[in-house]
Short mmCIF file of C-alpha atoms in Angstrom, two decimals:
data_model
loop_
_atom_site.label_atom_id
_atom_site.label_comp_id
_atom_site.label_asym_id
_atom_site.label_seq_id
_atom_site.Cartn_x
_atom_site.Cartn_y
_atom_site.Cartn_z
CA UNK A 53 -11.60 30.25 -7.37
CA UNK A 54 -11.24 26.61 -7.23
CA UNK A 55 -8.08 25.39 -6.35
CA UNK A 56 -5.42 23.50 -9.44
CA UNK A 57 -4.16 20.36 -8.57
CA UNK A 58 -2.21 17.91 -10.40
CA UNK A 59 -1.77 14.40 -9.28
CA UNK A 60 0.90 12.11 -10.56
CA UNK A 61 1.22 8.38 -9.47
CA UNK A 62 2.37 5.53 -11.50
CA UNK A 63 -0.91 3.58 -12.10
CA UNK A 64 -4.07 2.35 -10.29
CA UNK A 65 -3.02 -1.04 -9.99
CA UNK A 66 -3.84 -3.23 -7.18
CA UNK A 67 -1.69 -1.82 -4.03
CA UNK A 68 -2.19 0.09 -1.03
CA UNK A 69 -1.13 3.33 -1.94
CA UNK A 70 -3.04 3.17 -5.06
CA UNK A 71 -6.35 2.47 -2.83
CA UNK A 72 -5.73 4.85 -0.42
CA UNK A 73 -5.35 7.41 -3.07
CA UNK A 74 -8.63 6.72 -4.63
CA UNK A 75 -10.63 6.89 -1.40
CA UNK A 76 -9.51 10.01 -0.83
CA UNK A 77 -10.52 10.83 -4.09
CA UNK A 78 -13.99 9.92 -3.45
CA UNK A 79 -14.67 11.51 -0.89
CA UNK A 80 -13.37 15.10 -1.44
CA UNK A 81 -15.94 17.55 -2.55
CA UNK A 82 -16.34 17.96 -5.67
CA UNK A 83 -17.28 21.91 -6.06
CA UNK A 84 -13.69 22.89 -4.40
CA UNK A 85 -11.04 21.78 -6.31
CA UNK A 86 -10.07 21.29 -10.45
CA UNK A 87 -8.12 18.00 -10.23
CA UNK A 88 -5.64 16.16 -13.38
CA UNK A 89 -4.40 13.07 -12.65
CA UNK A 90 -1.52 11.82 -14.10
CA UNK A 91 -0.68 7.98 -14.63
CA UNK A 92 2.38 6.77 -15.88
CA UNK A 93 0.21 3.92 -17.41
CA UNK A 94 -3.49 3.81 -18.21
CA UNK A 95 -3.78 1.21 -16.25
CA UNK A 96 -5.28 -0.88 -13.01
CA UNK A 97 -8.18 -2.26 -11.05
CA UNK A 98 -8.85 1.32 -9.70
CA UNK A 99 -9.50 2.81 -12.36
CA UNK A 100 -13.16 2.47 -12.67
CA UNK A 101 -13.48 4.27 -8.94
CA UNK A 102 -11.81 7.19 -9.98
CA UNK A 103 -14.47 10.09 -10.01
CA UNK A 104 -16.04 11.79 -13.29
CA UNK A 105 -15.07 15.20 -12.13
CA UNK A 106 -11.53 14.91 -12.02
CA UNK A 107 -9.37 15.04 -15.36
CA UNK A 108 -7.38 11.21 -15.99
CA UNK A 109 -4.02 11.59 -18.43
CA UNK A 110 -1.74 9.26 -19.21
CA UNK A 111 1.45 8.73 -20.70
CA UNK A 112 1.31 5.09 -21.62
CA UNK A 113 -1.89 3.09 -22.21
CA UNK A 114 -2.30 -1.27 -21.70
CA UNK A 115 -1.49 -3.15 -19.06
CA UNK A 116 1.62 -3.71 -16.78
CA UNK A 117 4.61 -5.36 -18.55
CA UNK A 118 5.79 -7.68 -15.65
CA UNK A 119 8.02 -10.59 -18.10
CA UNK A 120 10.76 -9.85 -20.19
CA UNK A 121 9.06 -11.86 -22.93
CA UNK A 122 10.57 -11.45 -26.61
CA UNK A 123 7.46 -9.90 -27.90
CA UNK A 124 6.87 -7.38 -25.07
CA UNK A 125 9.88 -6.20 -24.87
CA UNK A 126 9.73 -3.21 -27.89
CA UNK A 127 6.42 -1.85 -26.25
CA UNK A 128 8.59 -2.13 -22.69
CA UNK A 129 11.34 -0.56 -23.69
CA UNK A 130 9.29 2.14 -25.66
CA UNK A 131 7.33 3.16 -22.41
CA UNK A 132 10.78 2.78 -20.66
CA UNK A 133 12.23 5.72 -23.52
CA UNK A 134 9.29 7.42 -23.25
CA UNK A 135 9.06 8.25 -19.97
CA UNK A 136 12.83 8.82 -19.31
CA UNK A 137 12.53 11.53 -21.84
CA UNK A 138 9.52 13.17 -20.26
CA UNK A 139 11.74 13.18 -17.23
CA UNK A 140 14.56 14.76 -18.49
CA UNK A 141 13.06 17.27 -20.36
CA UNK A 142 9.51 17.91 -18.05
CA UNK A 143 8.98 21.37 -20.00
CA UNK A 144 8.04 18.99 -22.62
CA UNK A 145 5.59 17.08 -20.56
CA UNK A 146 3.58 20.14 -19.48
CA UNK A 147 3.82 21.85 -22.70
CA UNK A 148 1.57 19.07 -24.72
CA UNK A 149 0.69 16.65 -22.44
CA UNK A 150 -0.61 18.97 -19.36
CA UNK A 151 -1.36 21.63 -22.14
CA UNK A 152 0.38 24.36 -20.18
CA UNK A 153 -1.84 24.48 -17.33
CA UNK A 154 -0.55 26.32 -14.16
CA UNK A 155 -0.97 24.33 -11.21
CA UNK A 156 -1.57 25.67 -7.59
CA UNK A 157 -0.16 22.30 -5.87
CA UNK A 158 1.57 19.61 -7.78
CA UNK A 159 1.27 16.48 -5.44
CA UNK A 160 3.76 13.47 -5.58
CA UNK A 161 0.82 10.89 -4.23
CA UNK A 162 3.80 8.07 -3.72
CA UNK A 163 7.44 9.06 -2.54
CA UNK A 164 8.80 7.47 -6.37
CA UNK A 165 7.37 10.48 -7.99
CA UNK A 166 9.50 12.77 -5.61
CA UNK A 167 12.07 13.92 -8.89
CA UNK A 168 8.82 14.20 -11.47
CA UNK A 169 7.51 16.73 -9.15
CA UNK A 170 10.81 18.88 -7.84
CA UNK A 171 11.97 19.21 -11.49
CA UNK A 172 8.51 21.19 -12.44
CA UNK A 173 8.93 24.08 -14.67
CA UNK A 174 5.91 25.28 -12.65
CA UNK A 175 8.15 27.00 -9.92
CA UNK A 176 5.32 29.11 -7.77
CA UNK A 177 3.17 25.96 -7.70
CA UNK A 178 3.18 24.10 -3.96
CA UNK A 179 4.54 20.64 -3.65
CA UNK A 180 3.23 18.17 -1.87
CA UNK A 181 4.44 14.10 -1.05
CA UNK A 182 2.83 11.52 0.44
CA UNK A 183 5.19 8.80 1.85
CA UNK A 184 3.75 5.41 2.24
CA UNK A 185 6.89 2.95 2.48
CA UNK A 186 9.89 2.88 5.32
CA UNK A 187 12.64 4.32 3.17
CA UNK A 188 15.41 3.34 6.38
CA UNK A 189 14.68 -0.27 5.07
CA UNK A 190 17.79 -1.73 3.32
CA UNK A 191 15.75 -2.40 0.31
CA UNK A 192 15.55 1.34 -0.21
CA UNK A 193 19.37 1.28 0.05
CA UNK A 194 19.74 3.73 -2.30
CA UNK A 195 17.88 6.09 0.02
CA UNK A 196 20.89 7.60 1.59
CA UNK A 197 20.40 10.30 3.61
CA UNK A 198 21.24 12.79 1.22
CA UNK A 199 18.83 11.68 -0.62
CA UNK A 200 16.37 11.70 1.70
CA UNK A 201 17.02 15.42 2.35
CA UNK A 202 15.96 15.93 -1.32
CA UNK A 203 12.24 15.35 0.29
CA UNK A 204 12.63 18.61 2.25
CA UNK A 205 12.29 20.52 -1.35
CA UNK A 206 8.60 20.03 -0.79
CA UNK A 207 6.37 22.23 1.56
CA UNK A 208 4.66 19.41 2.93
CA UNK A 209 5.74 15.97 3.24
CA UNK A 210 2.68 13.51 4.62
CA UNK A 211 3.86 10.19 6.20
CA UNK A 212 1.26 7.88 7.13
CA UNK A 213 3.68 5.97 10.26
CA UNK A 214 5.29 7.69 13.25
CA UNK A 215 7.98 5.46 12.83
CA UNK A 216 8.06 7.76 8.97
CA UNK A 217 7.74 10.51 10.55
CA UNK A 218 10.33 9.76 12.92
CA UNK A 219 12.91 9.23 10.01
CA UNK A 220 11.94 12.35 8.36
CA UNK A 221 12.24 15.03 11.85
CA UNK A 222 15.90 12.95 12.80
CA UNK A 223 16.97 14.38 9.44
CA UNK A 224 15.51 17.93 9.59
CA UNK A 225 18.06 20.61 9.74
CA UNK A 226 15.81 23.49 11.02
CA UNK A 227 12.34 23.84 12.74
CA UNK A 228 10.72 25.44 9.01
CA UNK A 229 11.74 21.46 7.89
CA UNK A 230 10.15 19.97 10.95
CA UNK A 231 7.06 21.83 10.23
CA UNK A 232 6.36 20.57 6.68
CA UNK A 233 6.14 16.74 8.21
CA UNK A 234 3.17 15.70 9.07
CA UNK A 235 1.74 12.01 9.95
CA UNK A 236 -1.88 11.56 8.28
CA UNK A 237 -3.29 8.36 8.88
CA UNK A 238 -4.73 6.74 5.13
CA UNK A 239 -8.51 7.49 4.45
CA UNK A 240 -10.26 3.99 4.42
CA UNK A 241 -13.96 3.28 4.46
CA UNK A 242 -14.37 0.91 7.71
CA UNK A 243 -18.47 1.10 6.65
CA UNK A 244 -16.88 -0.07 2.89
CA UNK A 245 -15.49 -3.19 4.32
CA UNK A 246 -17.89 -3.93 6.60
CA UNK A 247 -20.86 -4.03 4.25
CA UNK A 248 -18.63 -6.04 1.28
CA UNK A 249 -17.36 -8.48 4.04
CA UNK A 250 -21.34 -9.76 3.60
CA UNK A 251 -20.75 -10.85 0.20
CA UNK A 252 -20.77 -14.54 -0.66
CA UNK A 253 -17.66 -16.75 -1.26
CA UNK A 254 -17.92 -19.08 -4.66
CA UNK A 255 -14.45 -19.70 -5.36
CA UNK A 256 -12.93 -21.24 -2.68
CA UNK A 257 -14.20 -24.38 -0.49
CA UNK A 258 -13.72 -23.78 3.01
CA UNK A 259 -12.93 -26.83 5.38
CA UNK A 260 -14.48 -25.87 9.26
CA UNK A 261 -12.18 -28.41 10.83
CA UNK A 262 -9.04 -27.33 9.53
CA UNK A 263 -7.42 -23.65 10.73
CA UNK A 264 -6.86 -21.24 7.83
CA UNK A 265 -4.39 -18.33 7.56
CA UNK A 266 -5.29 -15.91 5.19
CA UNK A 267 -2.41 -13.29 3.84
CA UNK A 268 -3.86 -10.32 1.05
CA UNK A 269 -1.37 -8.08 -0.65
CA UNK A 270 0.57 -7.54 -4.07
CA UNK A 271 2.64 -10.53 -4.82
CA UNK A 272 6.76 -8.85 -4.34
CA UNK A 273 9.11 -10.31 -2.31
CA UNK A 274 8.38 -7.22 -0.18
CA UNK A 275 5.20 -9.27 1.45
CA UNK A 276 7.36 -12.19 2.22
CA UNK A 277 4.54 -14.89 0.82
CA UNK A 278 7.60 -17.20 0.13
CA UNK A 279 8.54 -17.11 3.71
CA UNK A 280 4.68 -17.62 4.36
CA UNK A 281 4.96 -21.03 1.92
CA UNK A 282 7.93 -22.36 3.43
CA UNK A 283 6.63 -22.18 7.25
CA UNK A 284 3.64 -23.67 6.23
CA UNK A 285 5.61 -26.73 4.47
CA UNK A 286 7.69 -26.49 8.21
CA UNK A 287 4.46 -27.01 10.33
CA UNK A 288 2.94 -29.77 8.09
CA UNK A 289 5.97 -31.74 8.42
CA UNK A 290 5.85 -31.33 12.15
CA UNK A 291 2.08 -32.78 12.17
CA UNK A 292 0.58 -29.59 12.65
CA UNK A 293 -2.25 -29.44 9.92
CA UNK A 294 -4.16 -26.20 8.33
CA UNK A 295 -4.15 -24.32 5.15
CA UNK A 296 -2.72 -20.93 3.70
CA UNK A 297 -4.98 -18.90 1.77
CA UNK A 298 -3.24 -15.70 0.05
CA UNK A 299 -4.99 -13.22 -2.16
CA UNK A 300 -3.28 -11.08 -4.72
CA UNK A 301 -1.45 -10.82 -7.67
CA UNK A 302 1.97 -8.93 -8.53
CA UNK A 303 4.84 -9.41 -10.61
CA UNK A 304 6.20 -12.06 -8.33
CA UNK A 305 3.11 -14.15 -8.87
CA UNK A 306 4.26 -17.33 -11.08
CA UNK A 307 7.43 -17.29 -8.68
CA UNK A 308 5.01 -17.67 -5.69
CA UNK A 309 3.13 -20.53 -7.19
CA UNK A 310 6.07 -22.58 -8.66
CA UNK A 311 7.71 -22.31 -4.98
CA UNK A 312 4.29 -23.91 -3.53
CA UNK A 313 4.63 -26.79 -6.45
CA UNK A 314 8.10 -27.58 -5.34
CA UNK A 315 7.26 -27.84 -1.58
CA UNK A 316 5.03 -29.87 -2.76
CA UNK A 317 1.43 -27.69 -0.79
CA UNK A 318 -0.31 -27.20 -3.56
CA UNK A 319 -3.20 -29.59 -1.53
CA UNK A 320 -3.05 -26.86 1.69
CA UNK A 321 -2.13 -23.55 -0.01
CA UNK A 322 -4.06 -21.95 -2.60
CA UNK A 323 -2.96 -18.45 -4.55
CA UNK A 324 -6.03 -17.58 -5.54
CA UNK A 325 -4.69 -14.12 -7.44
CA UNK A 326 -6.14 -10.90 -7.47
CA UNK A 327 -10.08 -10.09 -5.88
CA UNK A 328 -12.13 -7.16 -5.59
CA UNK A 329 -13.54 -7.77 -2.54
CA UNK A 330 -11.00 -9.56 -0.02
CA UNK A 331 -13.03 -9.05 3.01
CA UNK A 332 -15.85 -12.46 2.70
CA UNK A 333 -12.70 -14.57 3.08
CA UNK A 334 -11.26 -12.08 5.80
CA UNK A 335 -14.79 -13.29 7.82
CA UNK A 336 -14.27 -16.96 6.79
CA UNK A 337 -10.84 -18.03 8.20
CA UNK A 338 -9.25 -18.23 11.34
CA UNK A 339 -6.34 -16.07 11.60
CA UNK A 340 -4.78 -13.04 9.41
CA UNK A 341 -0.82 -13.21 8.85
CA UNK A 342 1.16 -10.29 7.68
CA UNK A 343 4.25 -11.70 6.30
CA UNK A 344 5.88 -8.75 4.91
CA UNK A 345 9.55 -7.69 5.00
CA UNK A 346 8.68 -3.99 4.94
CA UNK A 347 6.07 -1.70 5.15
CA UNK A 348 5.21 1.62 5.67
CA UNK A 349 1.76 1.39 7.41
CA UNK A 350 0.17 -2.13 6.09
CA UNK A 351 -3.60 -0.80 5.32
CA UNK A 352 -4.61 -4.55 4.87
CA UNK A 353 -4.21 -5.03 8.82
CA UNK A 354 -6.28 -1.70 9.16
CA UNK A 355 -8.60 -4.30 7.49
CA UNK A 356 -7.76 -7.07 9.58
CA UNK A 357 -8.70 -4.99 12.40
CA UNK A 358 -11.70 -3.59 11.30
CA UNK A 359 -12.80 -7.14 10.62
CA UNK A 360 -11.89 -8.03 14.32
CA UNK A 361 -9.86 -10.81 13.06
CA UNK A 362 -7.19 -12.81 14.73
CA UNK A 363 -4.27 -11.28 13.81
CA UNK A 364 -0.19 -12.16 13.33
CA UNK A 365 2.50 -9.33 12.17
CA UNK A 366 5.92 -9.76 11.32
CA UNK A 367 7.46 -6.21 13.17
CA UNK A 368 7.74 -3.67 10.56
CA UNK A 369 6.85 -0.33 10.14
CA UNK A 370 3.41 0.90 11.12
CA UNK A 371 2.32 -2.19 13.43
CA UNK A 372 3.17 -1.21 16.61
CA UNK A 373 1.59 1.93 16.33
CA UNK A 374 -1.68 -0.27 14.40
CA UNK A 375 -1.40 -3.23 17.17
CA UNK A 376 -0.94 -1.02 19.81
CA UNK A 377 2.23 -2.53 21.06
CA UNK A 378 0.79 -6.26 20.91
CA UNK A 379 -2.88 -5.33 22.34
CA UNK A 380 -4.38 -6.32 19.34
CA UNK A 381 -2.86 -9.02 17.72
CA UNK A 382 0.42 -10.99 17.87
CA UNK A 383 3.69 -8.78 16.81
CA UNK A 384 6.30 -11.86 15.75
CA UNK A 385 10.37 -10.94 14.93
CA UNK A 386 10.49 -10.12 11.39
CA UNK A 387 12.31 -13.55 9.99
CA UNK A 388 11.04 -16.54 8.72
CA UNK A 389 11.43 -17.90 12.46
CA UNK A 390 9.41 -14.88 13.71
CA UNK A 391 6.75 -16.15 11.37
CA UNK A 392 7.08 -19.84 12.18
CA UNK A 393 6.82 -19.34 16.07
CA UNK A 394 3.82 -17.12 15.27
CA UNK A 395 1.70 -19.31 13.50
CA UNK A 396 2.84 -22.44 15.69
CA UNK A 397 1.64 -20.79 18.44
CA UNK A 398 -1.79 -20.21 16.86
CA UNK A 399 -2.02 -23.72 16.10
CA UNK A 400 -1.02 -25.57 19.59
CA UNK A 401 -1.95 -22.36 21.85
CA UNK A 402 -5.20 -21.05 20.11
CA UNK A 403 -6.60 -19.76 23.64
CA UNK A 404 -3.46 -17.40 23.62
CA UNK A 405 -5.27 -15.03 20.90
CA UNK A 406 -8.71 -15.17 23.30
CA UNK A 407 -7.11 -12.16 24.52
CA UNK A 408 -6.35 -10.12 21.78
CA UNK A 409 -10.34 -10.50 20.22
CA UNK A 410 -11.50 -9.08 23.69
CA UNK A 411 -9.18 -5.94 23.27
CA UNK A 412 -10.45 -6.11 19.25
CA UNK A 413 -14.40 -6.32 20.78
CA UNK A 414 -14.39 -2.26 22.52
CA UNK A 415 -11.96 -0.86 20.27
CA UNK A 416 -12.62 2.18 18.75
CA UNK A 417 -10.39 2.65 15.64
CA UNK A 418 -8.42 6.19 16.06
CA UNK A 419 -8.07 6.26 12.14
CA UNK A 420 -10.96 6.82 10.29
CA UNK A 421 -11.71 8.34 7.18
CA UNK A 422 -13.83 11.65 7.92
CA UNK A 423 -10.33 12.51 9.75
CA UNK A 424 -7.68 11.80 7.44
CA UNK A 425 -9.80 13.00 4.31
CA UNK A 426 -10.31 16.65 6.93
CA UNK A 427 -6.64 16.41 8.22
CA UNK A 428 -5.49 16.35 3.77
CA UNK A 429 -8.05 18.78 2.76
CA UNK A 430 -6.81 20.93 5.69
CA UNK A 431 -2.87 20.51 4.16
CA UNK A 432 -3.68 21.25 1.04
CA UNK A 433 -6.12 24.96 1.60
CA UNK A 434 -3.39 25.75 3.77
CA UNK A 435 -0.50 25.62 1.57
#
């Protein structure tokens, strides 16, 4: 008897949860499980990679309503309605959306769909929750600790950080709630990048004799990008010349690029939006900068790594344990000084990285997708 699962995320939009989820998705066999996905929205640059076997349903369709514009706001507030009701009521959800399928395991794939899946009507299913962001952070503040106790209503909780595990054991009452944490590393296709890092650059002129720092992630203040801009304005001004390439888009996007217009680096940093395939400019430039004011374990310096790249992190969750402590790449305080000391250095001390690509050279990445797609496979016969 195969195994029912449903899966319920938001959408398959451009983010690292999102693309961690579909990996896994490809590569887990096909024969063993009946899978229905559930999307808030209909909607993303994932979608196509989703496989044929498994079951896509929706509750909204179109694309992501970032603006409060006049004329989107009836089909925002609609979806808004919409979903609040399916909330409150879930019987309702399951009854003609889900058709009144019994489920086996009813997986919360990020930790925002932690409520959707504890209020169930399906009470023999399993529940399972994968946590990709640092709740502690103050911008969860509403992530008390009582409400982080809610999480222990699952049997299993997966954390992809030991710094999220961490959080999670400090709060467990009893060793039964230790037991349902465990720490599985994301599923992503090293052989993937390595083979699309081949592809050919055509939209972007790059200048040899100038260093470039690229950045890659979903425009939110979360990724810091605006701290990113205003460093780079800092070191110009102090002589120090090179150029800030960030890929991505988000709903913070048009606030990113008026910022660059009004520091006036619209001639050195370029916001090129949202690409496919990230890792050709990865190979191109000089040094990788995570920027970020949170994380929860940044898969886009798994990249950086895999790439071999020179790398600078602002110290948030998950790169320690990815840098190995500052073996691997620079680990800078996480502040816009932390970031401007960082990237100074790799401008006037560039020998001081020479270091960090001879650890990159022999290392053998601990995280690798035949694991973590075992390790989840493993959680989820087991529960």
């Amino acid at each position: 008897m195969k195994k029912k699962i449903l899966i319920r995320i938001g959408s398959l939009r451009h983010g690292g949860a999102e693309k961690v989820l579909v990996t896994f998705l490809k590569n887990l066999p096909k024969d063993k499980y009946e899978i229905d996905l559930l999307l808030n929205l209909y909607s993303g640059k994932y979608l196509p990679e989703v496989p044929n076997w498994i079951n896509v349903l929706y509750l909204n369709k179109g694309e992501m309503i970032t603006t409060n514009r006049l004329q989107d706001l009836p089909v925002k507030g609609f979806r808004v309605f919409y979903q609040k009701v399916l909330k409150m009521f879930p019987q309702l959800l399951y009854q003609f959306i889900l058709k009144g399928k019994k489920y086996d395991i009813e997986f919360a794939a990020i930790h925002g769909m932690r409520d959707e899946i504890l209020n169930s009507p399906l009470k023999s299913s399993k529940k399972l929750i994968w946590i990709h962001n640092d709740l502690k952070k103050t911008e969860f503040h509403n992530y008390t600790d009582e409400e982080f106790r809610k999480f222990f209503g699952f049997d299993k909780i997966m954390t992809i950080s030991e710094k999220i595990q961490k959080d999670f054991t400090t709060l467990a009452k009893t060793e039964k709630e230790k037991q349902k944490i465990a720490r599985i590393y994301n599923p992503l296709d090293t052989e993937e990048i390595l083979s699309k890092s081949d592809s050919v650059v055509q939209d972007y002129q790059f200048d040899e004799t100038v260093k470039t720092f690229i950045s890659v992630g979903t425009v939110f203040p979360q990724k810091g990008f605006d701290r990113l801009l205003k460093v780079h304005k800092r070191l110009l001004d102090e002589g120090l010349n090179h150029k800030v390439l960030i890929l991505g888009n988000g709903y913070d996007f048009e606030n990113i690029k008026k910022l660059k217009d009004e520091l006036g680096v619209s001639k050195t940093a370029t916001l090129l939006g949202f690409t496919d395939n990230p890792y050709p400019y990865f190979k191109k430039v000089d040094f990788y900068i995570l920027s970020s004011r949170y994380e929860g374990f940044p898969t886009v310096l798994f990249e950086a790594i895999t790439l071999k790249k020179k790398i600078i992190a602002t110290d948030v969750s998950g790169v320690r344990e990815m840098l190995e402590e500052g073996k691997l790449g620079l680990i800078t305080e996480n502040s816009e000084d932390g970031i401007y000391e960082g990237m100074k250095k790799a401008l006037e001390n560039p020998e001081s990285f020479e270091k960090y690509e001879q650890n990159l050279k022999d290392y053998k990445m601990p995280f690798n997708l035949e694991n973590s797609v075992k390790s989840i496979v493993k959680i989820i016969d087991d529960l």
